[in-house]
mmCIF file of C-alpha atoms in Angstrom:
data_model
loop_
_atom_site.group_PDB
_atom_site.id
_atom_site.type_symbol
_atom_site.label_atom_id
_atom_site.label_comp_id
_atom_site.label_asym_id
_atom_site.label_seq_id
_atom_site.Cartn_x
_atom_site.Cartn_y
_atom_site.Cartn_z
ATOM 1 C CA UNK A 1 91.670 105.430 136.799
ATOM 2 C CA UNK A 2 93.029 108.462 138.768
ATOM 3 C CA UNK A 3 96.092 108.921 140.978
ATOM 4 C CA UNK A 4 96.097 111.596 143.586
ATOM 5 C CA UNK A 5 99.612 113.072 143.684
ATOM 6 C CA UNK A 6 99.075 114.420 147.205
ATOM 7 C CA UNK A 7 97.544 111.551 148.975
ATOM 8 C CA UNK A 8 99.298 108.907 146.844
ATOM 9 C CA UNK A 9 96.043 107.111 146.369
ATOM 10 C CA UNK A 10 94.815 105.438 143.247
ATOM 11 C CA UNK A 11 91.117 105.337 142.568
ATOM 12 C CA UNK A 12 88.642 104.731 139.828
ATOM 13 C CA UNK A 13 86.330 107.685 139.197
ATOM 14 C CA UNK A 14 86.247 108.312 142.910
ATOM 15 C CA UNK A 15 84.469 105.012 143.405
ATOM 16 C CA UNK A 16 85.372 101.880 145.383
ATOM 17 C CA UNK A 17 88.441 101.244 147.416
ATOM 18 C CA UNK A 18 91.658 103.258 147.124
ATOM 19 C CA UNK A 19 95.089 101.904 146.822
ATOM 20 C CA UNK A 20 97.697 103.609 148.827
ATOM 21 C CA UNK A 21 101.002 104.033 147.109
ATOM 22 C CA UNK A 22 104.380 105.660 147.917
ATOM 23 C CA UNK A 23 105.965 106.661 144.697
ATOM 24 C CA UNK A 24 105.672 106.631 140.950
ATOM 25 C CA UNK A 25 108.182 105.815 138.306
ATOM 26 C CA UNK A 26 110.106 109.035 137.702
ATOM 27 C CA UNK A 27 112.138 110.481 134.878
ATOM 28 C CA UNK A 28 114.668 111.523 137.526
ATOM 29 C CA UNK A 29 115.847 108.008 138.130
ATOM 30 C CA UNK A 30 118.721 107.408 135.727
ATOM 31 C CA UNK A 31 118.575 103.681 136.111
ATOM 32 C CA UNK A 32 115.021 103.533 134.739
ATOM 33 C CA UNK A 33 113.469 103.395 131.311
ATOM 34 C CA UNK A 34 111.633 106.525 132.300
ATOM 35 C CA UNK A 35 114.846 108.485 132.201
ATOM 36 C CA UNK A 36 115.896 106.859 128.882
ATOM 37 C CA UNK A 37 112.552 107.793 127.411
ATOM 38 C CA UNK A 38 112.780 111.417 128.423
ATOM 39 C CA UNK A 39 116.366 111.671 127.220
ATOM 40 C CA UNK A 40 116.271 109.559 124.060
ATOM 41 C CA UNK A 41 112.867 108.417 122.963
ATOM 42 C CA UNK A 42 110.772 111.550 123.283
ATOM 43 C CA UNK A 43 113.049 113.874 121.320
ATOM 44 C CA UNK A 44 113.128 111.419 118.491
ATOM 45 C CA UNK A 45 109.376 111.171 118.472
ATOM 46 C CA UNK A 46 109.034 114.936 118.408
ATOM 47 C CA UNK A 47 111.608 115.177 115.596
ATOM 48 C CA UNK A 48 109.578 112.703 113.596
ATOM 49 C CA UNK A 49 106.432 114.660 114.203
ATOM 50 C CA UNK A 50 108.117 117.970 113.119
ATOM 51 C CA UNK A 51 109.434 116.259 109.994
ATOM 52 C CA UNK A 52 105.914 114.957 109.185
ATOM 53 C CA UNK A 53 104.451 118.440 109.451
ATOM 54 C CA UNK A 54 107.250 119.966 107.486
ATOM 55 C CA UNK A 55 106.446 117.560 104.646
ATOM 56 C CA UNK A 56 102.824 118.241 104.757
ATOM 57 C CA UNK A 57 103.328 122.049 104.871
ATOM 58 C CA UNK A 58 105.423 121.918 101.791
ATOM 59 C CA UNK A 59 102.395 120.542 100.024
ATOM 60 C CA UNK A 60 100.000 123.140 101.461
ATOM 61 C CA UNK A 61 99.154 126.712 100.694
ATOM 62 C CA UNK A 62 97.393 129.740 102.269
ATOM 63 C CA UNK A 63 95.948 129.478 105.710
ATOM 64 C CA UNK A 64 96.811 125.766 106.062
ATOM 65 C CA UNK A 65 100.387 126.468 105.335
ATOM 66 C CA UNK A 66 100.635 129.256 107.928
ATOM 67 C CA UNK A 67 98.916 127.146 110.556
ATOM 68 C CA UNK A 68 101.254 124.298 109.752
ATOM 69 C CA UNK A 69 104.332 126.492 110.325
ATOM 70 C CA UNK A 70 102.892 127.580 113.712
ATOM 71 C CA UNK A 71 102.402 123.924 114.649
ATOM 72 C CA UNK A 72 106.072 123.294 113.714
ATOM 73 C CA UNK A 73 107.068 126.105 115.998
ATOM 74 C CA UNK A 74 105.020 124.718 118.804
ATOM 75 C CA UNK A 75 106.456 121.244 118.556
ATOM 76 C CA UNK A 76 110.019 122.706 118.259
ATOM 77 C CA UNK A 77 109.405 124.619 121.447
ATOM 78 C CA UNK A 78 108.152 121.534 123.171
ATOM 79 C CA UNK A 79 111.270 119.672 122.093
ATOM 80 C CA UNK A 80 113.453 122.498 123.352
ATOM 81 C CA UNK A 81 111.703 122.516 126.725
ATOM 82 C CA UNK A 82 112.063 118.833 127.073
ATOM 83 C CA UNK A 83 115.780 118.664 126.219
ATOM 84 C CA UNK A 84 116.652 121.598 128.471
ATOM 85 C CA UNK A 85 114.601 120.273 131.466
ATOM 86 C CA UNK A 86 112.147 123.194 131.592
ATOM 87 C CA UNK A 87 109.055 123.126 133.615
ATOM 88 C CA UNK A 88 105.925 121.520 132.199
ATOM 89 C CA UNK A 89 103.446 124.289 131.478
ATOM 90 C CA UNK A 90 99.570 124.151 131.690
ATOM 91 C CA UNK A 91 97.916 122.731 128.551
ATOM 92 C CA UNK A 92 95.966 125.350 126.507
ATOM 93 C CA UNK A 93 92.260 124.809 126.643
ATOM 94 C CA UNK A 94 91.115 123.159 123.383
ATOM 95 C CA UNK A 95 87.599 122.644 124.709
ATOM 96 C CA UNK A 96 88.057 119.029 125.660
ATOM 97 C CA UNK A 97 87.001 118.046 129.251
ATOM 98 C CA UNK A 98 90.319 116.283 129.977
ATOM 99 C CA UNK A 99 92.420 119.491 129.927
ATOM 100 C CA UNK A 100 91.221 120.618 133.430
ATOM 101 C CA UNK A 101 92.328 117.229 134.775
ATOM 102 C CA UNK A 102 95.754 117.452 133.239
ATOM 103 C CA UNK A 103 96.274 120.954 134.528
ATOM 104 C CA UNK A 104 94.980 120.100 138.033
ATOM 105 C CA UNK A 105 97.394 117.141 138.185
ATOM 106 C CA UNK A 106 100.286 119.404 136.928
ATOM 107 C CA UNK A 107 99.618 121.890 139.765
ATOM 108 C CA UNK A 108 99.335 119.107 142.348
ATOM 109 C CA UNK A 109 102.738 117.880 141.154
ATOM 110 C CA UNK A 110 104.288 121.338 141.829
ATOM 111 C CA UNK A 111 104.829 122.265 138.187
ATOM 112 C CA UNK A 112 107.739 119.732 137.785
ATOM 113 C CA UNK A 113 110.424 119.801 135.152
ATOM 114 C CA UNK A 114 110.766 117.144 132.435
ATOM 115 C CA UNK A 115 113.580 115.212 134.257
ATOM 116 C CA UNK A 116 111.786 115.203 137.611
ATOM 117 C CA UNK A 117 108.203 114.142 136.881
ATOM 118 C CA UNK A 118 106.224 110.904 137.177
ATOM 119 C CA UNK A 119 106.746 109.084 133.893
ATOM 120 C CA UNK A 120 103.239 107.967 133.214
ATOM 121 C CA UNK A 121 101.917 111.470 133.583
ATOM 122 C CA UNK A 122 104.710 113.031 131.525
ATOM 123 C CA UNK A 123 104.245 110.681 128.691
ATOM 124 C CA UNK A 124 100.512 111.269 128.493
ATOM 125 C CA UNK A 125 101.053 115.013 128.894
ATOM 126 C CA UNK A 126 103.511 114.953 125.956
ATOM 127 C CA UNK A 127 101.195 113.405 123.605
ATOM 128 C CA UNK A 128 98.230 115.506 124.853
ATOM 129 C CA UNK A 129 100.194 118.708 124.382
ATOM 130 C CA UNK A 130 101.084 117.639 120.818
ATOM 131 C CA UNK A 131 97.372 117.001 120.247
ATOM 132 C CA UNK A 132 96.436 120.619 121.288
ATOM 133 C CA UNK A 133 98.680 122.015 118.576
ATOM 134 C CA UNK A 134 96.325 120.428 116.052
ATOM 135 C CA UNK A 135 92.966 120.770 117.899
ATOM 136 C CA UNK A 136 93.496 124.480 118.208
ATOM 137 C CA UNK A 137 93.885 124.855 114.518
ATOM 138 C CA UNK A 138 91.345 125.090 111.777
ATOM 139 C CA UNK A 139 92.976 123.238 108.935
ATOM 140 C CA UNK A 140 94.833 120.487 110.888
ATOM 141 C CA UNK A 141 92.360 119.235 113.423
ATOM 142 C CA UNK A 142 92.217 115.649 112.048
ATOM 143 C CA UNK A 143 95.888 115.419 111.059
ATOM 144 C CA UNK A 144 97.751 112.367 112.544
ATOM 145 C CA UNK A 145 101.566 112.966 112.645
ATOM 146 C CA UNK A 146 102.078 109.208 112.902
ATOM 147 C CA UNK A 147 99.861 108.231 109.986
ATOM 148 C CA UNK A 148 102.634 107.849 107.528
ATOM 149 C CA UNK A 149 104.563 105.569 109.901
ATOM 150 C CA UNK A 150 101.479 103.496 110.588
ATOM 151 C CA UNK A 151 100.630 102.962 106.932
ATOM 152 C CA UNK A 152 104.238 102.085 106.098
ATOM 153 C CA UNK A 153 104.375 99.551 108.867
ATOM 154 C CA UNK A 154 101.095 98.019 108.007
ATOM 155 C CA UNK A 155 101.962 97.736 104.308
ATOM 156 C CA UNK A 156 105.108 95.900 105.307
ATOM 157 C CA UNK A 157 102.867 93.391 107.118
ATOM 158 C CA UNK A 158 100.935 92.503 104.017
ATOM 159 C CA UNK A 159 102.252 88.920 103.611
ATOM 160 C CA UNK A 160 101.362 88.218 107.237
ATOM 161 C CA UNK A 161 97.908 89.764 106.882
ATOM 162 C CA UNK A 162 97.151 87.538 103.981
ATOM 163 C CA UNK A 163 98.595 84.362 105.546
ATOM 164 C CA UNK A 164 96.667 84.916 108.842
ATOM 165 C CA UNK A 165 93.451 85.633 106.891
ATOM 166 C CA UNK A 166 93.714 82.379 104.943
ATOM 167 C CA UNK A 167 94.430 80.285 108.118
ATOM 168 C CA UNK A 168 91.650 81.960 110.022
ATOM 169 C CA UNK A 169 89.178 81.287 107.213
ATOM 170 C CA UNK A 170 90.129 77.566 107.075
ATOM 171 C CA UNK A 171 89.811 77.182 110.877
ATOM 172 C CA UNK A 172 86.471 78.957 111.156
ATOM 173 C CA UNK A 173 85.074 76.929 108.260
ATOM 174 C CA UNK A 174 85.681 73.754 110.365
ATOM 175 C CA UNK A 175 84.511 74.981 113.681
ATOM 176 C CA UNK A 176 80.895 73.797 113.346
ATOM 177 C CA UNK A 177 82.103 70.282 112.725
ATOM 178 C CA UNK A 178 84.360 70.054 115.799
ATOM 179 C CA UNK A 179 83.205 69.885 119.377
ATOM 180 C CA UNK A 180 86.562 69.350 120.973
ATOM 181 C CA UNK A 181 86.948 71.813 123.952
ATOM 182 C CA UNK A 182 90.679 71.177 124.285
ATOM 183 C CA UNK A 183 91.297 72.144 120.670
ATOM 184 C CA UNK A 184 89.151 75.243 121.086
ATOM 185 C CA UNK A 185 91.125 76.223 124.217
ATOM 186 C CA UNK A 186 94.493 75.758 122.513
ATOM 187 C CA UNK A 187 93.296 77.908 119.538
ATOM 188 C CA UNK A 188 92.029 80.608 121.913
ATOM 189 C CA UNK A 189 95.368 80.731 123.628
ATOM 190 C CA UNK A 190 97.307 80.931 120.364
ATOM 191 C CA UNK A 191 94.951 83.727 118.935
ATOM 192 C CA UNK A 192 95.583 85.696 122.201
ATOM 193 C CA UNK A 193 99.323 85.125 121.881
ATOM 194 C CA UNK A 194 99.305 86.555 118.392
ATOM 195 C CA UNK A 195 97.529 89.533 119.781
ATOM 196 C CA UNK A 196 99.981 89.777 122.615
ATOM 197 C CA UNK A 197 103.091 90.019 120.339
ATOM 198 C CA UNK A 198 101.067 92.036 117.748
ATOM 199 C CA UNK A 199 103.512 91.475 114.870
ATOM 200 C CA UNK A 200 104.074 89.273 111.848
ATOM 201 C CA UNK A 201 106.786 87.184 113.479
ATOM 202 C CA UNK A 202 104.364 85.223 115.533
ATOM 203 C CA UNK A 203 102.340 83.495 112.827
ATOM 204 C CA UNK A 204 104.220 80.330 113.609
ATOM 205 C CA UNK A 205 101.676 80.014 116.461
ATOM 206 C CA UNK A 206 98.981 79.130 113.962
ATOM 207 C CA UNK A 207 100.784 76.540 111.988
ATOM 208 C CA UNK A 208 97.949 74.172 111.382
ATOM 209 C CA UNK A 209 94.672 74.455 109.615
ATOM 210 C CA UNK A 210 92.720 71.663 111.497
ATOM 211 C CA UNK A 211 91.634 71.393 115.163
ATOM 212 C CA UNK A 212 93.199 67.889 115.109
ATOM 213 C CA UNK A 213 96.606 69.388 114.254
ATOM 214 C CA UNK A 214 96.152 72.171 116.656
ATOM 215 C CA UNK A 215 95.538 69.702 119.453
ATOM 216 C CA UNK A 216 98.834 68.057 118.659
ATOM 217 C CA UNK A 217 100.589 71.394 119.420
ATOM 218 C CA UNK A 218 99.894 71.070 123.163
ATOM 219 C CA UNK A 219 103.155 70.311 124.871
ATOM 220 C CA UNK A 220 105.051 70.308 121.548
ATOM 221 C CA UNK A 221 108.304 72.200 120.889
ATOM 222 C CA UNK A 222 106.316 74.656 118.804
ATOM 223 C CA UNK A 223 104.215 75.713 121.719
ATOM 224 C CA UNK A 224 107.076 75.754 124.127
ATOM 225 C CA UNK A 225 109.042 78.026 121.708
ATOM 226 C CA UNK A 226 106.098 80.407 121.349
ATOM 227 C CA UNK A 227 105.560 80.616 125.119
ATOM 228 C CA UNK A 228 109.125 80.699 126.431
ATOM 229 C CA UNK A 229 109.166 84.510 126.657
ATOM 230 C CA UNK A 230 105.840 84.798 128.291
ATOM 231 C CA UNK A 231 106.856 84.820 132.053
ATOM 232 C CA UNK A 232 103.243 84.949 133.331
ATOM 233 C CA UNK A 233 100.523 83.351 131.278
ATOM 234 C CA UNK A 234 96.972 83.260 132.640
ATOM 235 C CA UNK A 235 95.207 82.658 129.306
ATOM 236 C CA UNK A 236 93.824 79.397 130.558
ATOM 237 C CA UNK A 237 92.063 81.241 133.416
ATOM 238 C CA UNK A 238 90.531 83.702 131.018
ATOM 239 C CA UNK A 239 89.264 80.937 128.684
ATOM 240 C CA UNK A 240 87.688 79.060 131.628
ATOM 241 C CA UNK A 241 85.689 82.186 132.446
ATOM 242 C CA UNK A 242 84.319 82.459 128.896
ATOM 243 C CA UNK A 243 83.686 78.811 128.642
ATOM 244 C CA UNK A 244 81.809 78.720 131.909
ATOM 245 C CA UNK A 245 79.550 81.642 130.804
ATOM 246 C CA UNK A 246 78.810 79.832 127.558
ATOM 247 C CA UNK A 247 78.023 76.454 129.292
ATOM 248 C CA UNK A 248 75.716 78.265 131.720
ATOM 249 C CA UNK A 249 73.664 79.437 128.690
ATOM 250 C CA UNK A 250 73.960 83.203 129.235
ATOM 251 C CA UNK A 251 72.106 84.956 126.456
ATOM 252 C CA UNK A 252 74.395 88.019 126.474
ATOM 253 C CA UNK A 253 78.075 87.329 126.833
ATOM 254 C CA UNK A 254 80.127 90.426 126.105
ATOM 255 C CA UNK A 255 83.995 90.793 125.751
ATOM 256 C CA UNK A 256 85.513 94.254 125.785
ATOM 257 C CA UNK A 257 88.880 94.942 124.308
ATOM 258 C CA UNK A 258 90.711 98.143 125.256
ATOM 259 C CA UNK A 259 92.798 98.661 122.126
ATOM 260 C CA UNK A 260 96.475 99.646 121.861
ATOM 261 C CA UNK A 261 98.103 100.075 118.487
ATOM 262 C CA UNK A 262 96.897 100.303 114.903
ATOM 263 C CA UNK A 263 98.134 98.375 111.921
ATOM 264 C CA UNK A 264 98.797 94.600 112.191
ATOM 265 C CA UNK A 265 98.116 94.662 115.906
ATOM 266 C CA UNK A 266 94.565 96.048 115.300
ATOM 267 C CA UNK A 267 94.117 93.507 112.532
ATOM 268 C CA UNK A 268 94.838 90.534 114.861
ATOM 269 C CA UNK A 269 92.552 92.094 117.533
ATOM 270 C CA UNK A 270 89.795 91.913 114.876
ATOM 271 C CA UNK A 271 90.690 88.355 114.073
ATOM 272 C CA UNK A 272 90.469 87.477 117.797
ATOM 273 C CA UNK A 273 87.129 89.173 118.022
ATOM 274 C CA UNK A 274 85.834 87.102 115.065
ATOM 275 C CA UNK A 275 87.066 83.976 116.648
ATOM 276 C CA UNK A 276 85.421 84.714 119.864
ATOM 277 C CA UNK A 277 82.068 85.239 118.176
ATOM 278 C CA UNK A 278 82.463 82.227 115.814
ATOM 279 C CA UNK A 279 83.450 79.904 118.678
ATOM 280 C CA UNK A 280 80.480 81.081 120.754
ATOM 281 C CA UNK A 281 82.739 82.365 123.552
ATOM 282 C CA UNK A 282 81.089 85.777 123.193
ATOM 283 C CA UNK A 283 77.856 87.032 121.800
ATOM 284 C CA UNK A 284 79.249 90.410 121.157
ATOM 285 C CA UNK A 285 82.677 92.111 121.249
ATOM 286 C CA UNK A 286 83.087 95.826 121.990
ATOM 287 C CA UNK A 287 86.344 97.569 120.890
ATOM 288 C CA UNK A 288 87.369 100.667 122.762
ATOM 289 C CA UNK A 289 89.695 102.877 120.588
ATOM 290 C CA UNK A 290 91.603 105.963 121.429
ATOM 291 C CA UNK A 291 89.936 109.427 121.306
ATOM 292 C CA UNK A 292 93.244 110.793 120.032
ATOM 293 C CA UNK A 293 94.785 108.351 117.519
ATOM 294 C CA UNK A 294 98.117 108.227 119.256
ATOM 295 C CA UNK A 295 97.180 108.375 122.930
ATOM 296 C CA UNK A 296 95.276 105.804 125.156
ATOM 297 C CA UNK A 297 92.972 108.109 127.030
ATOM 298 C CA UNK A 298 90.712 107.901 130.023
ATOM 299 C CA UNK A 299 86.998 107.076 130.239
ATOM 300 C CA UNK A 300 85.736 107.684 133.713
ATOM 301 C CA UNK A 301 82.053 106.662 132.994
ATOM 302 C CA UNK A 302 83.104 103.307 131.520
ATOM 303 C CA UNK A 303 83.570 101.441 134.804
ATOM 304 C CA UNK A 304 79.887 100.519 135.192
ATOM 305 C CA UNK A 305 79.636 99.253 131.723
ATOM 306 C CA UNK A 306 82.685 97.071 132.115
ATOM 307 C CA UNK A 307 81.030 95.274 135.060
ATOM 308 C CA UNK A 308 78.519 93.785 132.604
ATOM 309 C CA UNK A 309 81.319 92.266 130.575
ATOM 310 C CA UNK A 310 82.464 88.737 130.880
ATOM 311 C CA UNK A 311 85.987 89.670 130.177
ATOM 312 C CA UNK A 312 87.848 92.970 129.691
ATOM 313 C CA UNK A 313 91.039 92.667 127.709
ATOM 314 C CA UNK A 314 93.634 95.437 128.109
ATOM 315 C CA UNK A 315 96.116 95.635 125.339
ATOM 316 C CA UNK A 316 99.611 97.050 125.513
ATOM 317 C CA UNK A 317 102.317 98.384 127.801
ATOM 318 C CA UNK A 318 100.794 101.885 128.520
ATOM 319 C CA UNK A 319 97.416 100.325 129.540
ATOM 320 C CA UNK A 320 99.288 97.918 131.909
ATOM 321 C CA UNK A 321 101.126 100.843 133.361
ATOM 322 C CA UNK A 322 97.927 102.625 133.995
ATOM 323 C CA UNK A 323 96.323 99.494 135.492
ATOM 324 C CA UNK A 324 99.123 99.128 137.986
ATOM 325 C CA UNK A 325 99.542 102.897 138.635
ATOM 326 C CA UNK A 326 103.017 102.703 137.055
ATOM 327 C CA UNK A 327 104.499 101.964 140.437
ATOM 328 C CA UNK A 328 107.861 100.289 139.869
ATOM 329 C CA UNK A 329 110.150 98.531 142.320
ATOM 330 C CA UNK A 330 113.269 98.618 144.390
ATOM 331 C CA UNK A 331 115.748 101.025 142.823
ATOM 332 C CA UNK A 332 113.116 103.809 142.451
ATOM 333 C CA UNK A 333 111.785 103.019 145.954
ATOM 334 C CA UNK A 334 108.198 102.541 144.798
ATOM 335 C CA UNK A 335 105.515 100.338 146.132
ATOM 336 C CA UNK A 336 105.475 97.292 143.782
ATOM 337 C CA UNK A 337 107.895 94.524 144.445
ATOM 338 C CA UNK A 338 107.823 92.466 141.225
ATOM 339 C CA UNK A 339 106.394 89.552 143.252
ATOM 340 C CA UNK A 340 103.339 91.614 144.211
ATOM 341 C CA UNK A 341 100.211 89.764 142.890
ATOM 342 C CA UNK A 342 98.614 91.384 139.841
ATOM 343 C CA UNK A 343 95.225 91.244 141.557
ATOM 344 C CA UNK A 344 96.672 93.528 144.375
ATOM 345 C CA UNK A 345 98.530 95.853 141.953
ATOM 346 C CA UNK A 346 95.392 96.783 140.035
ATOM 347 C CA UNK A 347 93.708 97.947 143.194
ATOM 348 C CA UNK A 348 90.098 99.009 142.592
ATOM 349 C CA UNK A 349 89.913 96.763 139.481
ATOM 350 C CA UNK A 350 90.911 93.608 141.418
ATOM 351 C CA UNK A 351 88.850 91.099 143.266
ATOM 352 C CA UNK A 352 85.381 92.381 144.194
ATOM 353 C CA UNK A 353 85.433 95.025 141.484
ATOM 354 C CA UNK A 354 82.912 93.092 139.396
ATOM 355 C CA UNK A 355 85.301 93.237 136.435
ATOM 356 C CA UNK A 356 87.209 90.311 134.989
ATOM 357 C CA UNK A 357 90.509 91.728 133.729
ATOM 358 C CA UNK A 358 92.973 90.308 131.293
ATOM 359 C CA UNK A 359 96.079 92.264 130.505
ATOM 360 C CA UNK A 360 98.121 91.354 127.365
ATOM 361 C CA UNK A 361 101.413 93.118 127.650
ATOM 362 C CA UNK A 362 104.857 93.008 126.141
ATOM 363 C CA UNK A 363 107.156 94.549 128.692
ATOM 364 C CA UNK A 364 108.503 97.991 127.630
ATOM 365 C CA UNK A 365 108.747 99.715 130.988
ATOM 366 C CA UNK A 366 110.196 98.958 134.442
ATOM 367 C CA UNK A 367 106.902 98.157 136.271
ATOM 368 C CA UNK A 368 106.073 94.499 136.441
ATOM 369 C CA UNK A 369 104.103 92.465 138.970
ATOM 370 C CA UNK A 370 103.102 88.906 139.505
ATOM 371 C CA UNK A 371 106.599 87.386 139.104
ATOM 372 C CA UNK A 372 107.799 84.348 141.008
ATOM 373 C CA UNK A 373 110.377 84.954 143.763
ATOM 374 C CA UNK A 374 113.751 85.164 142.149
ATOM 375 C CA UNK A 375 112.426 85.568 138.556
ATOM 376 C CA UNK A 376 113.407 89.271 138.329
ATOM 377 C CA UNK A 377 116.909 88.600 139.527
ATOM 378 C CA UNK A 378 117.250 85.694 137.062
ATOM 379 C CA UNK A 379 116.151 87.923 134.189
ATOM 380 C CA UNK A 380 118.528 90.664 135.243
ATOM 381 C CA UNK A 381 121.451 88.257 135.167
ATOM 382 C CA UNK A 382 120.799 87.423 131.496
ATOM 383 C CA UNK A 383 122.724 89.275 128.740
ATOM 384 C CA UNK A 384 121.312 92.786 128.413
ATOM 385 C CA UNK A 385 119.071 92.214 131.490
ATOM 386 C CA UNK A 386 120.647 95.003 133.599
ATOM 387 C CA UNK A 387 122.900 92.978 135.934
ATOM 388 C CA UNK A 388 124.291 94.976 138.827
ATOM 389 C CA UNK A 389 123.552 98.315 137.257
ATOM 390 C CA UNK A 390 120.333 98.723 139.210
ATOM 391 C CA UNK A 391 118.236 98.933 136.012
ATOM 392 C CA UNK A 392 115.632 96.407 135.060
ATOM 393 C CA UNK A 393 116.783 96.478 131.353
ATOM 394 C CA UNK A 394 115.237 93.133 130.592
ATOM 395 C CA UNK A 395 111.755 94.688 130.872
ATOM 396 C CA UNK A 396 112.576 97.503 128.293
ATOM 397 C CA UNK A 397 112.997 95.738 124.986
ATOM 398 C CA UNK A 398 109.568 94.041 124.418
ATOM 399 C CA UNK A 399 111.298 90.666 124.297
ATOM 400 C CA UNK A 400 109.394 89.483 127.378
ATOM 401 C CA UNK A 401 105.658 89.475 128.067
ATOM 402 C CA UNK A 402 103.103 89.007 130.833
ATOM 403 C CA UNK A 403 99.538 87.845 130.442
ATOM 404 C CA UNK A 404 97.864 88.523 133.708
ATOM 405 C CA UNK A 405 94.270 87.676 134.823
ATOM 406 C CA UNK A 406 92.203 89.014 137.748
ATOM 407 C CA UNK A 407 88.748 87.619 138.557
ATOM 408 C CA UNK A 408 86.666 90.551 139.849
ATOM 409 C CA UNK A 409 83.359 88.725 140.077
#
C-alpha cells in the first residue's frame, strides 16, 4: 500500500481505486501519540539499541569491534538528530529495493524535520535507518538489536506457553469426536482473541478442555469479561466466511496471516494456524513475516496472491495503521472520523478488492475507525481517556482493541 504525499491518494501498487485523503497523523500535533512517540518512545528505543551494541562490542574484537563502534556512532547521531528536530536525511543505499521508495517519499514530503513529519512514515524510516547501519556492515548484517529483549520476554512467558500447549492438545484430540458448529465457532473466536491480545494474561479465555464446556462459555461472565475491552468485534463474520467455504467443499482454502511481533504472540499465531487446519477451516495457512526482524515491511506484488485467500488476517497496530493510511481524526484535522466504516477506511482493500480482510489490533495509536456514534466521546471521558485535552489517550495504552472485518469478495 502506497500513499502519495502530493496528491494525498492512497493506492495499492498503483492498481485499483484510489482513496483521497486530506492529512496524515503528524509528529507536530502535541495532542497526539505521534508527538509522544517522537519525544519519548523513539529516544528510549534508540538508547536501548545503542546499549545492546555496546554490550556486543565489548565481547568482540578486530574488524567486528571496529564496525560495532561505527554502528554505535551512527545510532547516536540518529538519536541526536531526532531529539534536536533535525531534518530527516536520505537513507544510504544498502542494495535493497525499498530504499529508493523511502527516499522518493522523503523528497515529496519536502525533507521534513522529526517533529513535523507524518508519523507512519517517520516510524518506518526510523527502523529502516537503523537497519542500514547493520546491512552496510560486514560483521553485523544479521544482528538484531532487539533479540535480547525478545528472548527475555518469551522466557518470562514459559508458564503460559506450556499451559496453552496442554490445553490446545486436549482440545484438538477431541475435535474428531465433536460435530458441534457452535462450539467450533466459540473456540475459533477465543483462539483469535488470544492472538489479539498476544500475551499470557489472556489464557483465561481457554478455561475448558472440552467442547461441551466451551459451549457453556457463550453468554457467560467469563466471555463477557474477555470481550469487554474489544470495542469492535467482527470475529463472527470472519468465522462465517471460513465455514461457508468449508461447507461448499472447496479443495483449497487458504488463510494468510500478516504477522506482527515475535515471542508469545508468534506462538499463539502458530496455535491459531494449527487450530484452523485441525478444524478444517483452512487447508493451508501462510504466515508472512518481516523482511527486517523489527519492521513490518511492504510487499507490492503480494496483492494478487491475497485475492486467492479465503481470509487475510492483519496482526498488530502498525499493520492497522497501514491499512487505514494512518489518517486520524478531529484534532489533527485528518480524514477519518472514528465512525468512518472500516470498509471505507481501508480503501483499495475494501469491498470489491477480492480480499477478505480481518484486522486484529490492540489500540496503540490515535487512528481508529468503525466506532458507534458517541463511542469515542464516551471512552475519552473515562479516567485517562483524554477528556477535554484534545488527545485520544484511551487509544494509546493497548487496553482497548478492535477486530474489524471487510468482505472484499
